[in-house]
PDB file of C-alpha atoms in Angstrom:
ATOM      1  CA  UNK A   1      81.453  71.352 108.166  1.00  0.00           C
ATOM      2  CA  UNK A   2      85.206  72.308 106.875  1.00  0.00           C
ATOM      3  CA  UNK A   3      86.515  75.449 108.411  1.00  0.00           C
ATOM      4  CA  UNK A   4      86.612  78.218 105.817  1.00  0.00           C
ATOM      5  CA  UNK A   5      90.961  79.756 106.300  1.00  0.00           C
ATOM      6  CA  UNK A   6      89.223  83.302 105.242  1.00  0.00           C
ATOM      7  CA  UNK A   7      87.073  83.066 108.098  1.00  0.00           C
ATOM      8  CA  UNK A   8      89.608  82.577 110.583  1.00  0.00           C
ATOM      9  CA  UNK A   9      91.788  85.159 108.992  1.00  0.00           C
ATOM     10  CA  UNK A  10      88.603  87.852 109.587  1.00  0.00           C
ATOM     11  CA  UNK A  11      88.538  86.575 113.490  1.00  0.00           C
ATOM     12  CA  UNK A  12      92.151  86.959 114.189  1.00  0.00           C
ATOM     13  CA  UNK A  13      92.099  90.715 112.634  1.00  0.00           C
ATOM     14  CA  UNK A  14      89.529  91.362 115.417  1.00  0.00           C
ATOM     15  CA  UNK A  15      90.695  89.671 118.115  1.00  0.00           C
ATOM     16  CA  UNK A  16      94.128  91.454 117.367  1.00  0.00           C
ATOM     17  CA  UNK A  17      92.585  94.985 116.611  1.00  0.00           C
ATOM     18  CA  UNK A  18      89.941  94.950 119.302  1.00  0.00           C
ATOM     19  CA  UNK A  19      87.227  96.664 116.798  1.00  0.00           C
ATOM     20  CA  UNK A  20      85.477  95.311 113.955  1.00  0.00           C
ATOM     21  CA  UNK A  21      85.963  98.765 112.311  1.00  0.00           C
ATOM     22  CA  UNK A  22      90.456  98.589 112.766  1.00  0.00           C
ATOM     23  CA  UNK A  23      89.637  94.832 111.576  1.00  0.00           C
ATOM     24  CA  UNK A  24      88.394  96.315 108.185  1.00  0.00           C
ATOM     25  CA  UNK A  25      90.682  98.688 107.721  1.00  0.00           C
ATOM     26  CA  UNK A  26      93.443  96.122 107.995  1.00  0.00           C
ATOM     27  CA  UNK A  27      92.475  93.844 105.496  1.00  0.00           C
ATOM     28  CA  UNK A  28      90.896  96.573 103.213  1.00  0.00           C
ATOM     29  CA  UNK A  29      87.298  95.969 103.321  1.00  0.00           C
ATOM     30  CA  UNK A  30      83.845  97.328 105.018  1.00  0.00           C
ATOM     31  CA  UNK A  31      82.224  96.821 108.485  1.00  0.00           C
ATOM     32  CA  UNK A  32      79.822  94.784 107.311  1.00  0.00           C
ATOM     33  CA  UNK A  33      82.302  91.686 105.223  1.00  0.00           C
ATOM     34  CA  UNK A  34      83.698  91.664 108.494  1.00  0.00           C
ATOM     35  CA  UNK A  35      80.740  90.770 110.861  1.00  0.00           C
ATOM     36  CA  UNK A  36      79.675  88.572 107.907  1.00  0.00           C
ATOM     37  CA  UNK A  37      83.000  86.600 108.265  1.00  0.00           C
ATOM     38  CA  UNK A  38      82.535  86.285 112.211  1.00  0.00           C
ATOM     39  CA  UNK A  39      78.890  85.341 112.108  1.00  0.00           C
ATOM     40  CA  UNK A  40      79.911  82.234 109.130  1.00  0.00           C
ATOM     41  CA  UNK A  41      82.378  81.340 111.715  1.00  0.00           C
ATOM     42  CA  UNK A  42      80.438  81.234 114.819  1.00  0.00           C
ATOM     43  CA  UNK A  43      77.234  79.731 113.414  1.00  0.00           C
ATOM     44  CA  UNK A  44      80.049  76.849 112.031  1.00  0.00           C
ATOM     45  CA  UNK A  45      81.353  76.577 115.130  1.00  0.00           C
ATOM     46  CA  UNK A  46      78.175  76.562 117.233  1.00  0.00           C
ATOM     47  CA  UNK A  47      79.849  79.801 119.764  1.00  0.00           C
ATOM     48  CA  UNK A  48      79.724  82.861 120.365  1.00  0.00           C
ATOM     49  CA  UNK A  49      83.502  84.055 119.924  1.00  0.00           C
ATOM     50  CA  UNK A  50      82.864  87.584 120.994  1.00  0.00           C
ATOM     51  CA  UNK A  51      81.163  89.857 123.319  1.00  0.00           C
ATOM     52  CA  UNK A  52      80.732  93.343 122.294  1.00  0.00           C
ATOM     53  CA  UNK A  53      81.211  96.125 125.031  1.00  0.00           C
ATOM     54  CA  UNK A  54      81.601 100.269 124.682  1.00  0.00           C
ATOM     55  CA  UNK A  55      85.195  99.840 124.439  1.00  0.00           C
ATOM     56  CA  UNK A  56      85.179  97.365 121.522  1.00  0.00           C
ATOM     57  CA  UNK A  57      85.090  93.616 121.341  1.00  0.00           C
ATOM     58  CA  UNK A  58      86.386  91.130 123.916  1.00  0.00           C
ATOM     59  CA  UNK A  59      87.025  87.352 123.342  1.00  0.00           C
ATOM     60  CA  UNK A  60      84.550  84.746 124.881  1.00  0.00           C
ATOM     61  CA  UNK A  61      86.026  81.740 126.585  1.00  0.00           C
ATOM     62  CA  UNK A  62      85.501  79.932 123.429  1.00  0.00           C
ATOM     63  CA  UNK A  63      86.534  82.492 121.572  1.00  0.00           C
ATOM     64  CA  UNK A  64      89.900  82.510 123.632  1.00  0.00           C
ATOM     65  CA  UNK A  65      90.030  78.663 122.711  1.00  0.00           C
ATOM     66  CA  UNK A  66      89.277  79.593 118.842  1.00  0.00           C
ATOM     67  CA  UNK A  67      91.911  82.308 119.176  1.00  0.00           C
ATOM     68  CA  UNK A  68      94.979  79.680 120.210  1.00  0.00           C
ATOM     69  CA  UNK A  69      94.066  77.039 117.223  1.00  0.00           C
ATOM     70  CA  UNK A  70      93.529  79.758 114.752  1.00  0.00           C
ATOM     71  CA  UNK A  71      97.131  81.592 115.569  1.00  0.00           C
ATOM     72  CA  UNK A  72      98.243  77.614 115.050  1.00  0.00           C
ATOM     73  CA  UNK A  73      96.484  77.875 111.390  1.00  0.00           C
ATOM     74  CA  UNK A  74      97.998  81.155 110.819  1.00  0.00           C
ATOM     75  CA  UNK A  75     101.454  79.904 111.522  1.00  0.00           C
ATOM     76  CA  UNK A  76     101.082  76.894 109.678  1.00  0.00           C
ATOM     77  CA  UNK A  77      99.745  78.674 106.674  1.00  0.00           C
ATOM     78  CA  UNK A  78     103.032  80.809 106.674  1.00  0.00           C
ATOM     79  CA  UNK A  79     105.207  77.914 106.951  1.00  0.00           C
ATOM     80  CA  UNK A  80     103.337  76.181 103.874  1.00  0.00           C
ATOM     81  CA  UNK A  81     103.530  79.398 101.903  1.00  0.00           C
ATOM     82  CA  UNK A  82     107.150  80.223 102.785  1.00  0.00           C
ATOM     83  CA  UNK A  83     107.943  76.491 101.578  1.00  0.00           C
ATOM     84  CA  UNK A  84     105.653  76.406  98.398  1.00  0.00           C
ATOM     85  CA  UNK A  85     107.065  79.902  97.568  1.00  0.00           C
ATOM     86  CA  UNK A  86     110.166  79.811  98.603  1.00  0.00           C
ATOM     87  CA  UNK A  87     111.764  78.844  95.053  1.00  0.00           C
ATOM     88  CA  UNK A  88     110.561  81.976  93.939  1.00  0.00           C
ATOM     89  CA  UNK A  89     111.620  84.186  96.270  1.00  0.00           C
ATOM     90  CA  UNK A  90     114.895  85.390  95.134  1.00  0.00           C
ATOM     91  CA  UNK A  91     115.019  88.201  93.861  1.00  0.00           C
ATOM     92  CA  UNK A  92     115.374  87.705  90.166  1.00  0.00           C
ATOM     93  CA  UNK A  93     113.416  86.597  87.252  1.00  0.00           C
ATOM     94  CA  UNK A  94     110.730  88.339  85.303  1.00  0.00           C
ATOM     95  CA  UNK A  95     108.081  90.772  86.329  1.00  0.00           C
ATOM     96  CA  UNK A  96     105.521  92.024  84.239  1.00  0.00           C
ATOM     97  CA  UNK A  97     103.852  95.574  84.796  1.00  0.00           C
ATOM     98  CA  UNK A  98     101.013  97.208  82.519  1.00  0.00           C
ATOM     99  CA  UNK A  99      99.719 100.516  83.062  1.00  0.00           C
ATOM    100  CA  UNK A 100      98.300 103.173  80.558  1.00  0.00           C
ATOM    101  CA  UNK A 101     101.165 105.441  78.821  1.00  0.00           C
ATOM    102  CA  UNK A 102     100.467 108.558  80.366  1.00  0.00           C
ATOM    103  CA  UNK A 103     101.585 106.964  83.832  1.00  0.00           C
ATOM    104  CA  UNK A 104     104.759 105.172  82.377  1.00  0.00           C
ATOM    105  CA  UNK A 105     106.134 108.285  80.382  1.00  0.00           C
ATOM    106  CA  UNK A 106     104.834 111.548  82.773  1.00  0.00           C
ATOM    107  CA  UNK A 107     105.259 109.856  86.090  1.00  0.00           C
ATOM    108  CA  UNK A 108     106.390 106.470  86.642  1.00  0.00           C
ATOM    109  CA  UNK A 109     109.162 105.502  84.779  1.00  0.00           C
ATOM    110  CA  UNK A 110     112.395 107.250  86.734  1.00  0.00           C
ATOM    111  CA  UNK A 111     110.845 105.046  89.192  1.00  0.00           C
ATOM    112  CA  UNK A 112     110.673 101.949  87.363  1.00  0.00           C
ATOM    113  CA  UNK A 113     114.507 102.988  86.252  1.00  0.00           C
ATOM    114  CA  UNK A 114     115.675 103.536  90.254  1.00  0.00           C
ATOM    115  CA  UNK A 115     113.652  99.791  90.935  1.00  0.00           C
ATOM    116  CA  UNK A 116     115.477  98.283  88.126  1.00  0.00           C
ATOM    117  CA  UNK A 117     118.751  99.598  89.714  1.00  0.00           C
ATOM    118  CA  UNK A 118     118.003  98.596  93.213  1.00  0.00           C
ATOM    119  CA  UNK A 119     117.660  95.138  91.621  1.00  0.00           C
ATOM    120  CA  UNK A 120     119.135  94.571  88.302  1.00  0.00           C
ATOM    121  CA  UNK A 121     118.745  90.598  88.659  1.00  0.00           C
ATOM    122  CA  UNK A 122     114.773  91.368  88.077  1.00  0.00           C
ATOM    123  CA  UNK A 123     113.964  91.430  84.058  1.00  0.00           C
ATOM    124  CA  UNK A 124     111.663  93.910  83.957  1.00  0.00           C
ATOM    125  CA  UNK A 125     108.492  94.012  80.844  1.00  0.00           C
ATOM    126  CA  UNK A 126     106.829  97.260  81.018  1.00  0.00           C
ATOM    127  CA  UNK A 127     103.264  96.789  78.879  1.00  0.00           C
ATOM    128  CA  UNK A 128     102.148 100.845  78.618  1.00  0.00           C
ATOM    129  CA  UNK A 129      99.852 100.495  75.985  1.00  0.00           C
ATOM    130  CA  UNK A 130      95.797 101.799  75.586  1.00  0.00           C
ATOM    131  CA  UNK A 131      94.978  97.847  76.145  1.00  0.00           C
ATOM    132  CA  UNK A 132      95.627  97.364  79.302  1.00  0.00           C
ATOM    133  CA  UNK A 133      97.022  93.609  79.900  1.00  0.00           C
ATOM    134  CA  UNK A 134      94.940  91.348  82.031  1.00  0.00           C
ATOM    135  CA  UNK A 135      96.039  89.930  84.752  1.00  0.00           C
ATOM    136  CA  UNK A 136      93.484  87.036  84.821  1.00  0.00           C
ATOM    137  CA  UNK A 137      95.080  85.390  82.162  1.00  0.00           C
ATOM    138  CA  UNK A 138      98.691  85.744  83.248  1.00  0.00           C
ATOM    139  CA  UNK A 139      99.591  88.140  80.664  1.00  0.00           C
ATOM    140  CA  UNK A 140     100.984  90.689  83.992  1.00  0.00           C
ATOM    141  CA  UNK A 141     101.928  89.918  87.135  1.00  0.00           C
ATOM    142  CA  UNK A 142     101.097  93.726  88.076  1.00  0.00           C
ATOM    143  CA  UNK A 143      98.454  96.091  87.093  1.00  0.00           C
ATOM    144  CA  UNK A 144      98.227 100.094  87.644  1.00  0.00           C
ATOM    145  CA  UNK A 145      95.118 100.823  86.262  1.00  0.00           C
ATOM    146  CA  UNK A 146      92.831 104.331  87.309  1.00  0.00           C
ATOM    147  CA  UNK A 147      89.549 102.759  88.573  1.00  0.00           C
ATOM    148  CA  UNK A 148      86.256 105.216  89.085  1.00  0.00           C
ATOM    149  CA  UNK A 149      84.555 102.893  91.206  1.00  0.00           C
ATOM    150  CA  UNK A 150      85.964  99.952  93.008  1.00  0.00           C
ATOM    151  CA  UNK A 151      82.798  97.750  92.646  1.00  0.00           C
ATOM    152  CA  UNK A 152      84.094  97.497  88.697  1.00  0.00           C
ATOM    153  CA  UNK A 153      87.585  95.459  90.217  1.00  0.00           C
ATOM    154  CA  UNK A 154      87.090  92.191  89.788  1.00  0.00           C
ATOM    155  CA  UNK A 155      86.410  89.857  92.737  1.00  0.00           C
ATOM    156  CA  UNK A 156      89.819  87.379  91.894  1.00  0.00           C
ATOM    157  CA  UNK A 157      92.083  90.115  91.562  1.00  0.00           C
ATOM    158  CA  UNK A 158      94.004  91.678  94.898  1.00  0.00           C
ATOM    159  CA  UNK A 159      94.515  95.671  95.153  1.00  0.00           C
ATOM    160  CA  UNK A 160      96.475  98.111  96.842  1.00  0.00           C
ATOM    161  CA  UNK A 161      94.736 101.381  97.089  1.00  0.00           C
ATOM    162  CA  UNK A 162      96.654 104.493  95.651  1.00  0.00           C
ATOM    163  CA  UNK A 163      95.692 107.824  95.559  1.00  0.00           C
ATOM    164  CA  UNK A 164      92.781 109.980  93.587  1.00  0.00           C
ATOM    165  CA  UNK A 165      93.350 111.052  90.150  1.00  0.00           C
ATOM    166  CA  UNK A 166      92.200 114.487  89.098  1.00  0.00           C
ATOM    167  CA  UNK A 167      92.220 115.942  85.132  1.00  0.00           C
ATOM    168  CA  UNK A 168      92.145 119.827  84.045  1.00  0.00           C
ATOM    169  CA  UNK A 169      91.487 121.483  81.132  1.00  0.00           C
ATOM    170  CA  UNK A 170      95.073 123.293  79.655  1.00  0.00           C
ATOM    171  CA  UNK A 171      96.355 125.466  77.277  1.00  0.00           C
ATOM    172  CA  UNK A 172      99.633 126.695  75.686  1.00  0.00           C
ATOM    173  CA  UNK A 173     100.986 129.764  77.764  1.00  0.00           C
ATOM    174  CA  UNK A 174     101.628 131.378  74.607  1.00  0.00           C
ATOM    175  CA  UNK A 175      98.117 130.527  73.183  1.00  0.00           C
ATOM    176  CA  UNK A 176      96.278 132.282  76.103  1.00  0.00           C
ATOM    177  CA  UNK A 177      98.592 135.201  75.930  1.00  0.00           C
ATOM    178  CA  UNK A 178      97.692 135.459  72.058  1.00  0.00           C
ATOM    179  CA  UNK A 179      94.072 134.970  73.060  1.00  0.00           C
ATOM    180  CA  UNK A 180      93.917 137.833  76.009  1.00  0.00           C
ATOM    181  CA  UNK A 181      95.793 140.031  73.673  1.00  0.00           C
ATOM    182  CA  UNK A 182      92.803 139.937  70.975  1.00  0.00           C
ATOM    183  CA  UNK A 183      94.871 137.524  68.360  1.00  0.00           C
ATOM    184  CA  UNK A 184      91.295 136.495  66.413  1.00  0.00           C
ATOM    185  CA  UNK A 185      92.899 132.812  65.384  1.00  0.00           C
ATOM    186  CA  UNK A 186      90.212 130.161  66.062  1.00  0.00           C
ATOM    187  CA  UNK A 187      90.477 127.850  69.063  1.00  0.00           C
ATOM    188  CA  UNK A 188      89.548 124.098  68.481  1.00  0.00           C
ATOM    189  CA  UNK A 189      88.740 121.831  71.342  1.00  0.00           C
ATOM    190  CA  UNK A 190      91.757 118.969  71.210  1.00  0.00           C
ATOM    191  CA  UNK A 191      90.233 115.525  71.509  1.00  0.00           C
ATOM    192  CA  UNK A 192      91.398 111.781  71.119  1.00  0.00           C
ATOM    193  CA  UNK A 193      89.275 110.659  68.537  1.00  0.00           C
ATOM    194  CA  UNK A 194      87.667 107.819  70.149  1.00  0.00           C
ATOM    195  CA  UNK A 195      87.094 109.866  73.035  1.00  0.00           C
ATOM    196  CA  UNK A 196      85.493 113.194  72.352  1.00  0.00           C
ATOM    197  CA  UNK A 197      84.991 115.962  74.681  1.00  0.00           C
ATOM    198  CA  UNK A 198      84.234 115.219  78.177  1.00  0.00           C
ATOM    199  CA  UNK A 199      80.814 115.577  79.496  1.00  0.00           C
ATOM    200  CA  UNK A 200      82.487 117.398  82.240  1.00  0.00           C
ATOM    201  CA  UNK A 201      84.861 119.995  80.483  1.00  0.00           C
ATOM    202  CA  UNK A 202      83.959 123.714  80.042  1.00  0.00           C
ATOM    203  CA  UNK A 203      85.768 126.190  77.933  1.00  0.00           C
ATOM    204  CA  UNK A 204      85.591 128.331  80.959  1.00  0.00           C
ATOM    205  CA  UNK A 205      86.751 131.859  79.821  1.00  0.00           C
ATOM    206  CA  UNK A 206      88.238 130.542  76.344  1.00  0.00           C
ATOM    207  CA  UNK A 207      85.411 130.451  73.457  1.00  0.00           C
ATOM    208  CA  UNK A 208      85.822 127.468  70.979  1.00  0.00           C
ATOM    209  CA  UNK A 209      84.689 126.838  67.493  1.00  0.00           C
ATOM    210  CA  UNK A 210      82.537 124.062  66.494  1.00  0.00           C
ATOM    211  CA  UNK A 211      85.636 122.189  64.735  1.00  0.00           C
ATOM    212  CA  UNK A 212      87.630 120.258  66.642  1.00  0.00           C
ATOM    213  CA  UNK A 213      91.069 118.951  66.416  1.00  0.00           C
ATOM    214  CA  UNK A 214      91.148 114.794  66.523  1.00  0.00           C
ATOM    215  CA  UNK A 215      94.055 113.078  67.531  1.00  0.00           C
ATOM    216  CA  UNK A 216      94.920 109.337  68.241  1.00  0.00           C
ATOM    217  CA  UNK A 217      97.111 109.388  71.010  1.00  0.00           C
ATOM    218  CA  UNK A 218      97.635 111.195  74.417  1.00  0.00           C
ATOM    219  CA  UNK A 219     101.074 112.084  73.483  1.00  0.00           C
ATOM    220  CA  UNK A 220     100.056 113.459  69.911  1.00  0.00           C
ATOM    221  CA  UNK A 221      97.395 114.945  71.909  1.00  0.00           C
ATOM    222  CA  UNK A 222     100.398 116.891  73.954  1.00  0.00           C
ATOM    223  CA  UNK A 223     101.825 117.963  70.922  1.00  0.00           C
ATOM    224  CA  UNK A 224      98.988 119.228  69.386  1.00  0.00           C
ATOM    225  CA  UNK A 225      98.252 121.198  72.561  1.00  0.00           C
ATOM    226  CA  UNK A 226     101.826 122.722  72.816  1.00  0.00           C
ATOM    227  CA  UNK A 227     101.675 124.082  69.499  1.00  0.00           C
ATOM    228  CA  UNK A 228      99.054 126.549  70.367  1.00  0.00           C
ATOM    229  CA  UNK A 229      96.311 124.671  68.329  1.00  0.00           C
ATOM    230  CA  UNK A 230      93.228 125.226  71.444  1.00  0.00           C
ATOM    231  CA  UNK A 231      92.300 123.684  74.543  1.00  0.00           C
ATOM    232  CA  UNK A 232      92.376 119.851  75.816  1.00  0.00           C
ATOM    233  CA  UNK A 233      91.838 117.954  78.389  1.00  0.00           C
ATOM    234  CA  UNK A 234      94.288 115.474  80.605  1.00  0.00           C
ATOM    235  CA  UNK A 235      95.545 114.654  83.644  1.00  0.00           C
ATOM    236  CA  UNK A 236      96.929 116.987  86.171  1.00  0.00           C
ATOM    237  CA  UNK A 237     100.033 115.150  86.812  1.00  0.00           C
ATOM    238  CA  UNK A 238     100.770 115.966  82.852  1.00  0.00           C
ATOM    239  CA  UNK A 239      99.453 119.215  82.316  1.00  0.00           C
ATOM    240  CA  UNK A 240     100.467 120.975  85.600  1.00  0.00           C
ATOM    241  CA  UNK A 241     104.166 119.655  85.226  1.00  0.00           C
ATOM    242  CA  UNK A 242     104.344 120.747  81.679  1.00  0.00           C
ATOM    243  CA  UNK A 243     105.938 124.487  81.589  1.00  0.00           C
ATOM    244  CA  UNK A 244     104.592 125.536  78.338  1.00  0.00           C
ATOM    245  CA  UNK A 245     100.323 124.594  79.416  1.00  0.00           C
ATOM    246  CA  UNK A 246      98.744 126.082  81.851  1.00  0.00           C
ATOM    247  CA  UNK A 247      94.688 125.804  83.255  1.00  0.00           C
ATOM    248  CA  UNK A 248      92.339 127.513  81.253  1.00  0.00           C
ATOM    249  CA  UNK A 249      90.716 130.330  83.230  1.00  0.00           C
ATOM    250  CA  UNK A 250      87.309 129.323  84.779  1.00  0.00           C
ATOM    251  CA  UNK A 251      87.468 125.967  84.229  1.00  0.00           C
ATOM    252  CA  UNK A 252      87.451 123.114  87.332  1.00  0.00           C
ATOM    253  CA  UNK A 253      88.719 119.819  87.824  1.00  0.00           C
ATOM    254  CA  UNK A 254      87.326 116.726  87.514  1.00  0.00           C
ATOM    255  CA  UNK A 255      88.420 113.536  89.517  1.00  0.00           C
ATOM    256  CA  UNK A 256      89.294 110.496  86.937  1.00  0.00           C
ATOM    257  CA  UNK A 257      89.336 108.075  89.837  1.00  0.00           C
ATOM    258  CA  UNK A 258      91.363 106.502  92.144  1.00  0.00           C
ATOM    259  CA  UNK A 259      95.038 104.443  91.027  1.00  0.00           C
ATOM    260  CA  UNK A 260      94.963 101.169  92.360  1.00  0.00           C
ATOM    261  CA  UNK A 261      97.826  98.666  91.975  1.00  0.00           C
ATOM    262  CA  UNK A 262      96.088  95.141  91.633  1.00  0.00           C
ATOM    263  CA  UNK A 263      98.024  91.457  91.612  1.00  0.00           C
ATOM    264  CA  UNK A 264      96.640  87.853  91.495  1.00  0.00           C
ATOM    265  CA  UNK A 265      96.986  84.795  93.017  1.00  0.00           C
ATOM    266  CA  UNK A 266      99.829  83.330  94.667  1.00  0.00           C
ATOM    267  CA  UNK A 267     101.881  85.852  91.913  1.00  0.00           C
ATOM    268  CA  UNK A 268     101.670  88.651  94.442  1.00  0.00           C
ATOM    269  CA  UNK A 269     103.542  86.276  96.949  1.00  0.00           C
ATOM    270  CA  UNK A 270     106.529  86.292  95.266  1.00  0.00           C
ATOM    271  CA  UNK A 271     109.137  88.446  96.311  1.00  0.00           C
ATOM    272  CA  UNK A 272     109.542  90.552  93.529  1.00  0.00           C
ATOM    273  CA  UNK A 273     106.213  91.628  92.827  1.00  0.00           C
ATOM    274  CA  UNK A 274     105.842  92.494  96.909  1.00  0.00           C
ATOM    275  CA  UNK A 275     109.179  94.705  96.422  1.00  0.00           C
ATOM    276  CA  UNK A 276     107.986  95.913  93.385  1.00  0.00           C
ATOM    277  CA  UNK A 277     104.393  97.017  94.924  1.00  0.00           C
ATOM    278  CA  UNK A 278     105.661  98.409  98.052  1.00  0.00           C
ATOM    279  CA  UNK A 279     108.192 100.027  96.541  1.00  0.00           C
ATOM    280  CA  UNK A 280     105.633 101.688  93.853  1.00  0.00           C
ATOM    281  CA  UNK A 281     103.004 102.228  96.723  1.00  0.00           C
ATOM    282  CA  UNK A 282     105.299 104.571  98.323  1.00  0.00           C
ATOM    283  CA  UNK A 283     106.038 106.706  95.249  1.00  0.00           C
ATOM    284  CA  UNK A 284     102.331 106.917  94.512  1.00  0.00           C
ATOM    285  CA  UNK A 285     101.966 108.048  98.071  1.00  0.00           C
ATOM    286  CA  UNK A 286     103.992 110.880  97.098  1.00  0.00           C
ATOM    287  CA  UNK A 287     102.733 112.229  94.403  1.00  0.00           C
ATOM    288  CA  UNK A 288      99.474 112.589  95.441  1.00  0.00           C
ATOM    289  CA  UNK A 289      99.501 116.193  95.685  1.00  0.00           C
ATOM    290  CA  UNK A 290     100.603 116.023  92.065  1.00  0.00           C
ATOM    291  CA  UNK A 291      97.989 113.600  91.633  1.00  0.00           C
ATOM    292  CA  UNK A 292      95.092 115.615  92.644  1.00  0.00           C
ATOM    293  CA  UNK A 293      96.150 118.512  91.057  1.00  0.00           C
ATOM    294  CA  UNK A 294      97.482 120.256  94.256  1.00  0.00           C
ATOM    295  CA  UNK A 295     101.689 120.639  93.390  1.00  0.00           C
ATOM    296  CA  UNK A 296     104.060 120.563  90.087  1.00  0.00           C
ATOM    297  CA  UNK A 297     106.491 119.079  92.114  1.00  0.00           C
ATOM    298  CA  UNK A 298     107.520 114.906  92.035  1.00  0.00           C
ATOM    299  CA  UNK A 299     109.029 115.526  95.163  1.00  0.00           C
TER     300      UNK A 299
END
């Protein structure tokens, strides 16, 4: 029976790591995918590859026999990769990158503008539209897409955790000084028409009437906002950085989800995706204060 590559991969993060819990949180999956892998791989075998003691795992004398031919696979996997690859690994050509709006225009894109000067061989296509491309298809090489729950990913597609997402509920600083200082003008909830009101928003101290204000866009939705129209709701990362909105009394947060950046295939190989998702990794990093609602700053 043929060897499964995965398999071995699973072993050597274990062998290397000592635990089957460091094991999983190297290659970014649970406790239990892990002892899956090793049990496929010693029932194919026909050994037992491990012993497990308080202290963590320690290789069997088969499994120290396993462990020298599966470092062998590992480094002849590289070398493959590295020559299959290595056309594409200059730094140049054309990366793809789709993400909703909101993250391109409010937070992303004086990073995408400092990547494209660190290397202006690399032609880049930013797709921030409410259709998010798909990646499946080839139509990106790189998605940033908010995900709720990670079981919704699909199983082909590689991700790179981010940080959590949060949303508030915001008004116009002007509007809520109007509103505390008895002006009677009406406040309409501000929704994106195909949208609606969240299940989890509140008016908190702020009373509504029962006719809202519909608009098409996020950004119109800004606007609309600004202008002292009522209340909305959007992402903290937008409305805490804005000067003229602030939270509407009362109301809480709500987490969105979590930003993942996701590749496929051997795409993610190449070396301009991997500097591109590093590189945007790190600045996600940082703003996840901002993120979660915690800071204004992008610092």
């Amino acid at each position: 029976m043929a060897i499964d590559w995965d398999d071995v991969r699973y072993f050597l993060a274990v062998a290397r790591h000592g635990s089957v819990r460091a094991a999983a949180d190297r290659l970014e999956v649970n406790h239990a995918t892990v002892l899956r892998r090793i049990a496929q791989l010693e029932e194919r075998l026909g050994v037992r590859m491990f012993e497990k003691l308080p202290s963590g795992y320690r290789l069997t004398a088969a499994g120290e026999e396993v462990l020298e031919f599966a470092d062998q696979m590992e480094a002849s996997s590289h070398l493959l990769e590295t020559r299959v690859f290595g056309r594409d690994q200059s730094v140049r050509g054309l990366l793809r990158v789709t993400l909703a709006p909101p993250l391109a225009t409010h937070l992303l894109m004086p990073d995408f503008a400092n990547f494209a000067r660190l290397h202006p061989d690399i032609e880049m296509d930013i797709m921030s539209s409410g259709e998010l491309a798909n990646l499946t298809n080839r139509q990106a090489d790189v998605a940033i897409r908010v995900v709720y729950d990670r079981k919704t990913l699909p199983l082909n597609l590689h991700g790179l955790k981010g940080p959590e997402l949060f949303g508030g509920v915001y008004i116009s600083r002007d509007r809520l000084a109007a509103w505390r200082a008895g002006t009677p003008d009406p406040i309409r909830w501000i929704v994106i028409s195909v949208h609606g009101i969240p299940d989890w928003a509140s008016e908190g101290e702020v009373r509504t009437i029962g006719v809202p204000f519909r608009t098409s866009d996020a950004e119109t939705q800004l606007v609309a906002v600004r202008q002292g129209l009522g209340i909305t709701t959007m992402p903290c990362f937008v409305g805490d950085a804005d000067p003229q909105l602030v939270r509407v009394p009362g109301t809480d947060l709500h987490m969105y989800g979590t930003v993942w950046l996701l590749t496929k295939g051997e795409s993610r190989k190449t070396k301009r995706v991997r500097l591109f998702t590093e590189f945007v990794s790190r600045r996600l990093a940082a703003y996840a204060p901002l993120l979660a609602g915690l800071s204004i700053s992008r610092d």
